[in-house]
Amino acid sequence: MTVIIRDPLWNNIRVDGYALRLVDTRVFQRLRYVRQLGWAYLVYPGATHARFEHALGAYHLAGVALRLLEERGALAEVDPVESAIVRAAALLHDVGHYPFSHALEGDRSPAP
């Protein structure tokens, strides 16, 4: 089963059944509440998107890249399952991030 998710940047993102099962998990859904741009929204009020939509866009772009490589003959020997794994990896690449994680990356000093 494939569903369409509307996206303001990519318009329609086609999500395959295996990816939809990943999107429907609590672990993935929490990305709706993790800001992609940290505190940037305080300066740029429109900078409010979350890692949820970023991850969907990464999934979409992985599919675009795979299709282009296939059209050019570069993926003649790549199994469709491997292509699905690449797209799933793109979808899940931010699952382990916590809120404001990139904003806090520079501060690695030990706690007092």
mmCIF file with all atom_site columns, C-alpha atoms in Angstrom:
data_model
loop_
_atom_site.group_PDB
_atom_site.id
_atom_site.type_symbol
_atom_site.label_atom_id
_atom_site.label_alt_id
_atom_site.label_comp_id
_atom_site.label_asym_id
_atom_site.label_entity_id
_atom_site.label_seq_id
_atom_site.pdbx_PDB_ins_code
_atom_site.Cartn_x
_atom_site.Cartn_y
_atom_site.Cartn_z
_atom_site.occupancy
_atom_site.B_iso_or_equiv
_atom_site.pdbx_formal_charge
_atom_site.auth_seq_id
_atom_site.auth_comp_id
_atom_site.auth_asym_id
_atom_site.auth_atom_id
_atom_site.pdbx_PDB_model_num
ATOM 1   C CA . MET A 1 1   ? 0.000  0.000  0.000   1.00 0.00 ? 1   MET A CA 1
ATOM 2   C CA . THR A 1 2   ? 1.289  3.445  -0.921  1.00 0.00 ? 2   THR A CA 1
ATOM 3   C CA . VAL A 1 3   ? -0.050 6.692  0.530   1.00 0.00 ? 3   VAL A CA 1
ATOM 4   C CA . ILE A 1 4   ? 0.524  10.295 -0.449  1.00 0.00 ? 4   ILE A CA 1
ATOM 5   C CA . ILE A 1 5   ? 1.655  12.778 2.196   1.00 0.00 ? 5   ILE A CA 1
ATOM 6   C CA . ARG A 1 6   ? 1.269  16.415 1.210   1.00 0.00 ? 6   ARG A CA 1
ATOM 7   C CA . ASP A 1 7   ? 4.398  18.488 1.750   1.00 0.00 ? 7   ASP A CA 1
ATOM 8   C CA . PRO A 1 8   ? 4.863  22.256 1.311   1.00 0.00 ? 8   PRO A CA 1
ATOM 9   C CA . LEU A 1 9   ? 8.283  21.794 -0.316  1.00 0.00 ? 9   LEU A CA 1
ATOM 10  C CA . TRP A 1 10  ? 7.975  18.550 -2.301  1.00 0.00 ? 10  TRP A CA 1
ATOM 11  C CA . ASN A 1 11  ? 4.179  18.632 -2.912  1.00 0.00 ? 11  ASN A CA 1
ATOM 12  C CA . ASN A 1 12  ? 3.329  14.915 -2.892  1.00 0.00 ? 12  ASN A CA 1
ATOM 13  C CA . ILE A 1 13  ? 5.556  12.407 -1.117  1.00 0.00 ? 13  ILE A CA 1
ATOM 14  C CA . ARG A 1 14  ? 4.673  8.817  -1.978  1.00 0.00 ? 14  ARG A CA 1
ATOM 15  C CA . VAL A 1 15  ? 5.227  6.647  1.093   1.00 0.00 ? 15  VAL A CA 1
ATOM 16  C CA . ASP A 1 16  ? 5.431  2.895  0.586   1.00 0.00 ? 16  ASP A CA 1
ATOM 17  C CA . GLY A 1 17  ? 3.769  0.482  3.004   1.00 0.00 ? 17  GLY A CA 1
ATOM 18  C CA . TYR A 1 18  ? 6.952  -0.510 4.835   1.00 0.00 ? 18  TYR A CA 1
ATOM 19  C CA . ALA A 1 19  ? 7.853  3.165  5.357   1.00 0.00 ? 19  ALA A CA 1
ATOM 20  C CA . LEU A 1 20  ? 4.319  4.000  6.458   1.00 0.00 ? 20  LEU A CA 1
ATOM 21  C CA . ARG A 1 21  ? 4.607  1.367  9.187   1.00 0.00 ? 21  ARG A CA 1
ATOM 22  C CA . LEU A 1 22  ? 7.783  3.134  10.370  1.00 0.00 ? 22  LEU A CA 1
ATOM 23  C CA . VAL A 1 23  ? 6.137  6.577  10.213  1.00 0.00 ? 23  VAL A CA 1
ATOM 24  C CA . ASP A 1 24  ? 3.222  5.307  12.291  1.00 0.00 ? 24  ASP A CA 1
ATOM 25  C CA . THR A 1 25  ? 5.444  4.341  15.241  1.00 0.00 ? 25  THR A CA 1
ATOM 26  C CA . ARG A 1 26  ? 5.636  6.420  18.426  1.00 0.00 ? 26  ARG A CA 1
ATOM 27  C CA . VAL A 1 27  ? 9.388  6.770  17.970  1.00 0.00 ? 27  VAL A CA 1
ATOM 28  C CA . PHE A 1 28  ? 8.947  8.425  14.575  1.00 0.00 ? 28  PHE A CA 1
ATOM 29  C CA . GLN A 1 29  ? 5.877  10.461 15.538  1.00 0.00 ? 29  GLN A CA 1
ATOM 30  C CA . ARG A 1 30  ? 7.833  12.167 18.352  1.00 0.00 ? 30  ARG A CA 1
ATOM 31  C CA . LEU A 1 31  ? 9.863  13.880 15.600  1.00 0.00 ? 31  LEU A CA 1
ATOM 32  C CA . ARG A 1 32  ? 6.830  16.140 15.122  1.00 0.00 ? 32  ARG A CA 1
ATOM 33  C CA . TYR A 1 33  ? 7.911  17.867 18.350  1.00 0.00 ? 33  TYR A CA 1
ATOM 34  C CA . VAL A 1 34  ? 11.670 18.048 17.755  1.00 0.00 ? 34  VAL A CA 1
ATOM 35  C CA . ARG A 1 35  ? 12.580 21.327 16.044  1.00 0.00 ? 35  ARG A CA 1
ATOM 36  C CA . GLN A 1 36  ? 14.830 21.002 13.026  1.00 0.00 ? 36  GLN A CA 1
ATOM 37  C CA . LEU A 1 37  ? 16.397 24.442 13.420  1.00 0.00 ? 37  LEU A CA 1
ATOM 38  C CA . GLY A 1 38  ? 16.763 24.695 17.178  1.00 0.00 ? 38  GLY A CA 1
ATOM 39  C CA . TRP A 1 39  ? 16.270 28.253 18.394  1.00 0.00 ? 39  TRP A CA 1
ATOM 40  C CA . ALA A 1 40  ? 16.226 29.842 14.927  1.00 0.00 ? 40  ALA A CA 1
ATOM 41  C CA . TYR A 1 41  ? 12.456 30.389 15.244  1.00 0.00 ? 41  TYR A CA 1
ATOM 42  C CA . LEU A 1 42  ? 13.194 33.069 17.864  1.00 0.00 ? 42  LEU A CA 1
ATOM 43  C CA . VAL A 1 43  ? 14.858 35.198 15.177  1.00 0.00 ? 43  VAL A CA 1
ATOM 44  C CA . TYR A 1 44  ? 12.975 33.877 12.120  1.00 0.00 ? 44  TYR A CA 1
ATOM 45  C CA . PRO A 1 45  ? 9.334  33.236 13.113  1.00 0.00 ? 45  PRO A CA 1
ATOM 46  C CA . GLY A 1 46  ? 8.769  31.106 10.013  1.00 0.00 ? 46  GLY A CA 1
ATOM 47  C CA . ALA A 1 47  ? 11.596 28.689 10.866  1.00 0.00 ? 47  ALA A CA 1
ATOM 48  C CA . THR A 1 48  ? 9.302  26.311 12.693  1.00 0.00 ? 48  THR A CA 1
ATOM 49  C CA . HIS A 1 49  ? 9.554  22.996 10.884  1.00 0.00 ? 49  HIS A CA 1
ATOM 50  C CA . ALA A 1 50  ? 10.319 19.840 12.784  1.00 0.00 ? 50  ALA A CA 1
ATOM 51  C CA . ARG A 1 51  ? 12.469 16.794 12.164  1.00 0.00 ? 51  ARG A CA 1
ATOM 52  C CA . PHE A 1 52  ? 9.287  14.921 11.158  1.00 0.00 ? 52  PHE A CA 1
ATOM 53  C CA . GLU A 1 53  ? 8.883  16.783 7.876   1.00 0.00 ? 53  GLU A CA 1
ATOM 54  C CA . HIS A 1 54  ? 12.659 16.891 7.391   1.00 0.00 ? 54  HIS A CA 1
ATOM 55  C CA . ALA A 1 55  ? 12.808 13.086 7.655   1.00 0.00 ? 55  ALA A CA 1
ATOM 56  C CA . LEU A 1 56  ? 9.958  12.688 5.159   1.00 0.00 ? 56  LEU A CA 1
ATOM 57  C CA . GLY A 1 57  ? 11.827 14.978 2.763   1.00 0.00 ? 57  GLY A CA 1
ATOM 58  C CA . ALA A 1 58  ? 15.012 12.926 3.201   1.00 0.00 ? 58  ALA A CA 1
ATOM 59  C CA . TYR A 1 59  ? 13.013 9.766  2.411   1.00 0.00 ? 59  TYR A CA 1
ATOM 60  C CA . HIS A 1 60  ? 11.618 11.441 -0.704  1.00 0.00 ? 60  HIS A CA 1
ATOM 61  C CA . LEU A 1 61  ? 15.040 12.664 -1.885  1.00 0.00 ? 61  LEU A CA 1
ATOM 62  C CA . ALA A 1 62  ? 16.600 9.238  -1.334  1.00 0.00 ? 62  ALA A CA 1
ATOM 63  C CA . GLY A 1 63  ? 13.935 7.849  -3.656  1.00 0.00 ? 63  GLY A CA 1
ATOM 64  C CA . VAL A 1 64  ? 14.629 10.579 -6.234  1.00 0.00 ? 64  VAL A CA 1
ATOM 65  C CA . ALA A 1 65  ? 18.370 9.843  -6.117  1.00 0.00 ? 65  ALA A CA 1
ATOM 66  C CA . LEU A 1 66  ? 17.802 6.094  -6.470  1.00 0.00 ? 66  LEU A CA 1
ATOM 67  C CA . ARG A 1 67  ? 15.476 6.606  -9.462  1.00 0.00 ? 67  ARG A CA 1
ATOM 68  C CA . LEU A 1 68  ? 18.015 8.872  -11.195 1.00 0.00 ? 68  LEU A CA 1
ATOM 69  C CA . LEU A 1 69  ? 20.810 6.365  -10.613 1.00 0.00 ? 69  LEU A CA 1
ATOM 70  C CA . GLU A 1 70  ? 18.607 3.582  -11.934 1.00 0.00 ? 70  GLU A CA 1
ATOM 71  C CA . GLU A 1 71  ? 17.700 5.594  -15.056 1.00 0.00 ? 71  GLU A CA 1
ATOM 72  C CA . ARG A 1 72  ? 21.413 6.140  -15.721 1.00 0.00 ? 72  ARG A CA 1
ATOM 73  C CA . GLY A 1 73  ? 22.150 2.444  -15.348 1.00 0.00 ? 73  GLY A CA 1
ATOM 74  C CA . ALA A 1 74  ? 24.192 2.849  -12.194 1.00 0.00 ? 74  ALA A CA 1
ATOM 75  C CA . LEU A 1 75  ? 21.937 0.587  -10.117 1.00 0.00 ? 75  LEU A CA 1
ATOM 76  C CA . ALA A 1 76  ? 21.620 -2.355 -12.469 1.00 0.00 ? 76  ALA A CA 1
ATOM 77  C CA . GLU A 1 77  ? 22.887 -4.739 -9.807  1.00 0.00 ? 77  GLU A CA 1
ATOM 78  C CA . VAL A 1 78  ? 21.166 -3.233 -6.752  1.00 0.00 ? 78  VAL A CA 1
ATOM 79  C CA . ASP A 1 79  ? 18.403 -5.335 -5.254  1.00 0.00 ? 79  ASP A CA 1
ATOM 80  C CA . PRO A 1 80  ? 15.062 -3.517 -4.741  1.00 0.00 ? 80  PRO A CA 1
ATOM 81  C CA . VAL A 1 81  ? 15.242 -4.541 -1.074  1.00 0.00 ? 81  VAL A CA 1
ATOM 82  C CA . GLU A 1 82  ? 18.558 -2.690 -0.772  1.00 0.00 ? 82  GLU A CA 1
ATOM 83  C CA . SER A 1 83  ? 16.952 0.383  -2.332  1.00 0.00 ? 83  SER A CA 1
ATOM 84  C CA . ALA A 1 84  ? 14.169 0.173  0.253   1.00 0.00 ? 84  ALA A CA 1
ATOM 85  C CA . ILE A 1 85  ? 16.789 -0.055 3.010   1.00 0.00 ? 85  ILE A CA 1
ATOM 86  C CA . VAL A 1 86  ? 18.474 3.129  1.748   1.00 0.00 ? 86  VAL A CA 1
ATOM 87  C CA . ARG A 1 87  ? 15.135 4.953  1.787   1.00 0.00 ? 87  ARG A CA 1
ATOM 88  C CA . ALA A 1 88  ? 14.315 3.618  5.267   1.00 0.00 ? 88  ALA A CA 1
ATOM 89  C CA . ALA A 1 89  ? 17.719 4.790  6.515   1.00 0.00 ? 89  ALA A CA 1
ATOM 90  C CA . ALA A 1 90  ? 17.007 8.270  5.138   1.00 0.00 ? 90  ALA A CA 1
ATOM 91  C CA . LEU A 1 91  ? 13.607 8.247  6.832   1.00 0.00 ? 91  LEU A CA 1
ATOM 92  C CA . LEU A 1 92  ? 15.003 7.182  10.206  1.00 0.00 ? 92  LEU A CA 1
ATOM 93  C CA . HIS A 1 93  ? 18.259 9.149  10.254  1.00 0.00 ? 93  HIS A CA 1
ATOM 94  C CA . ASP A 1 94  ? 16.991 11.652 12.860  1.00 0.00 ? 94  ASP A CA 1
ATOM 95  C CA . VAL A 1 95  ? 15.061 9.296  15.148  1.00 0.00 ? 95  VAL A CA 1
ATOM 96  C CA . GLY A 1 96  ? 17.732 9.452  17.854  1.00 0.00 ? 96  GLY A CA 1
ATOM 97  C CA . HIS A 1 97  ? 17.852 13.247 18.059  1.00 0.00 ? 97  HIS A CA 1
ATOM 98  C CA . TYR A 1 98  ? 16.568 14.985 21.152  1.00 0.00 ? 98  TYR A CA 1
ATOM 99  C CA . PRO A 1 99  ? 15.087 18.514 21.195  1.00 0.00 ? 99  PRO A CA 1
ATOM 100 C CA . PHE A 1 100 ? 17.645 21.228 20.347  1.00 0.00 ? 100 PHE A CA 1
ATOM 101 C CA . SER A 1 101 ? 20.323 18.570 19.890  1.00 0.00 ? 101 SER A CA 1
ATOM 102 C CA . HIS A 1 102 ? 22.273 20.431 17.203  1.00 0.00 ? 102 HIS A CA 1
ATOM 103 C CA . ALA A 1 103 ? 22.064 23.665 19.174  1.00 0.00 ? 103 ALA A CA 1
ATOM 104 C CA . LEU A 1 104 ? 23.684 21.914 22.142  1.00 0.00 ? 104 LEU A CA 1
ATOM 105 C CA . GLU A 1 105 ? 26.327 19.961 20.196  1.00 0.00 ? 105 GLU A CA 1
ATOM 106 C CA . GLY A 1 106 ? 28.988 22.633 20.646  1.00 0.00 ? 106 GLY A CA 1
ATOM 107 C CA . ASP A 1 107 ? 28.696 22.563 24.435  1.00 0.00 ? 107 ASP A CA 1
ATOM 108 C CA . ARG A 1 108 ? 30.469 19.373 25.409  1.00 0.00 ? 108 ARG A CA 1
ATOM 109 C CA . SER A 1 109 ? 31.878 20.635 28.656  1.00 0.00 ? 109 SER A CA 1
ATOM 110 C CA . PRO A 1 110 ? 31.399 18.316 31.633  1.00 0.00 ? 110 PRO A CA 1
ATOM 111 C CA . ALA A 1 111 ? 28.714 19.209 34.118  1.00 0.00 ? 111 ALA A CA 1
ATOM 112 C CA . PRO A 1 112 ? 30.012 21.116 37.167  1.00 0.00 ? 112 PRO A CA 1
#
